[in-house]
Amino acid sequence: MDKKYADFMDEISSDELYEGLLAYGFFAEKLPPVFTAVPFFNYCKTASESFEAGWNEYITFRIMRNISIPRLMGIPNPFKYQRACAELRDNWDKIRTHFHIQTDGQSYRVSRIHVRKEYNEKRIFEMNYKNWRVDGNPESDLLIHDKGTSRFLAQADVSTCFPNIYTHSIPWALVGKEKAKQTIHDDTWYNRIDRVCSDMRNGETHGLLIGPHTSNLLSEIILTVVDNKLYDKGYRYVRNIDDYDCYVASHDEAQRFLRDLESALREFDLPLNHKKTKVIELPIGIEKNWKHQLSDLPKVGESGMVEYPQVNTFIDTALMLATETGDFAIINYAIKKLKGSKLSSNGKKLAAKRFMHMAALYPYLLHLMEEYVFIPYGVDTSDIKVLSDTIYRDAVNLNDYESLCYSIYFAVRFDFVLDEFENDYIRAQNYVIRSRDCLLLIMTWIYFMKQNHWKRDATQVKPLNRVAMELKNTDMDRYWLFCYEALTWGSLPGQWRSMKQAGISFIRKEIVDDTTTTNAKSN
């Protein structure tokens, strides 16, 4: 039998949980890879006093999903996030017991994406896992299972799951709703977990932040209870975060599953997304059909490498499938798959040009460019600059701050000057300042600091420092990352000042280091 859900939890010690969540689960993966919480984690180990309790707001930012719908993400106050991670660490044995109770009776692992210990990694959560030896393929096993032969597949998901999670429902899941309500004002371990969650959202009890890995763990506390109830009713399904695929014998059973799922979710005030529910008659391919069409591509040429024509065919096919199905995750898949192929010199040039063009059209691809295009294909820095300048101009017209951040990041990472900043930096800075977008402000500050050899008193940096001082006095919570990095310790209050005096930064050292080398080509 494959490893059970709780086996994965038992492999993680309380200290490993704490480090994984705090040091490696603070900043969302979709951000430009500029930020790190590792120095903050190390600082927390030596801080002489615990951080203050209380409410704080948080930084918000939008990322574009591959369905062209933005998602609102969050970066919490670091001191409040540390308290949340510490509370989960201190009660990890109780939480693991909860997972045992909810999942040990299942013959397979219903939930597929969850915290786990990875070989040689301190990070404990990823959105996708590819170790088939550990994870297996339960979908094929569920075609014929202990309740009979599956003839239909019922699909459903929770409507905006994390933003709809009620923090009081975490104690409901851990000890039962009746006991939780009777003891709601008591200083119990489960109420402390509830409280640190609402503290990160300015006291709000409705919603978890999307981005920090604590939210993934907390959602599992609730959704494993739902899984237990539905499994005991005889339903056999898999769940990926909040997406459900249930294998049933009849159309009527599929409808019963959807009703029972909705009822079980409602016990925790979670709504079912009726727009995405569907019932599909089996058999269907377990893998999506487009994966089969791309699986044998790209073809290897006579040279033993993937040549220009084969690269072209592969990309054309992926683009055609994405357009026909409306599933632009296909482009993500194609970019990642092609990186693993041995391309000829002309094939690399073509792949780079076409994928960079797609990134200009579909900004949700920008986060893939460095790892899967620029570096493996040895893209000239001049070409990265052309792309970045184009993205910047287009993004300003759309007020697309995410794309602006990536164009600035590429300039910082590959050490070139953006045309808009070079031609009229005052106008460009004024646009950024008016945006009042925290991430755009900090990325612009980093850019001009690097251009001026990290001199805070440089003429191009001073206007941004003044904005940081203003925001520190009026809205520190929602701009803390920008204010903290831009201001000196003497301008910061309380715990921020102490941390700054200790030399802690949330910007990766290699970004600050002007001697950082890149693997892209320079003219």
Short mmCIF file of N, CA and C in Angstrom, two decimals, residues 48 97 177 180 209 241 246 307 320 347 451 493 495:
data_model
loop_
_atom_site.label_atom_id
_atom_site.label_comp_id
_atom_site.label_asym_id
_atom_site.label_seq_id
_atom_site.Cartn_x
_atom_site.Cartn_y
_atom_site.Cartn_z
N SER A 48 15.59 38.32 21.42
CA SER A 48 15.55 38.19 22.88
C SER A 48 14.14 38.16 23.42
N THR A 97 -2.07 14.27 15.25
CA THR A 97 -3.08 13.35 15.77
C THR A 97 -4.41 13.55 15.06
N LYS A 177 -17.53 21.34 16.54
CA LYS A 177 -18.15 22.66 16.60
C LYS A 177 -18.74 22.96 17.98
N ALA A 180 -15.94 23.71 20.46
CA ALA A 180 -15.27 24.95 20.07
C ALA A 180 -16.11 26.16 20.44
N LEU A 209 -4.95 34.08 3.94
CA LEU A 209 -4.18 34.70 2.87
C LEU A 209 -3.77 33.65 1.84
N ILE A 241 -5.94 20.09 -3.44
CA ILE A 241 -6.26 21.33 -2.72
C ILE A 241 -7.77 21.40 -2.52
N CYS A 246 -14.55 12.60 -8.25
CA CYS A 246 -15.17 11.45 -7.58
C CYS A 246 -15.64 10.42 -8.61
N GLU A 307 15.55 19.77 -34.00
CA GLU A 307 15.94 20.83 -34.92
C GLU A 307 14.84 21.90 -35.03
N MET A 320 -2.01 25.60 -30.75
CA MET A 320 -3.30 25.21 -31.32
C MET A 320 -4.19 24.55 -30.26
N GLY A 347 17.30 25.60 -33.09
CA GLY A 347 16.10 25.25 -32.34
C GLY A 347 15.97 26.07 -31.07
N GLN A 451 21.34 50.66 -9.62
CA GLN A 451 21.92 51.55 -10.62
C GLN A 451 22.86 52.58 -9.99
N PRO A 493 10.23 52.15 13.70
CA PRO A 493 9.79 52.02 15.10
C PRO A 493 10.01 50.61 15.66
N GLN A 495 9.96 47.02 16.93
CA GLN A 495 10.53 45.75 16.49
C GLN A 495 11.20 45.86 15.12
#
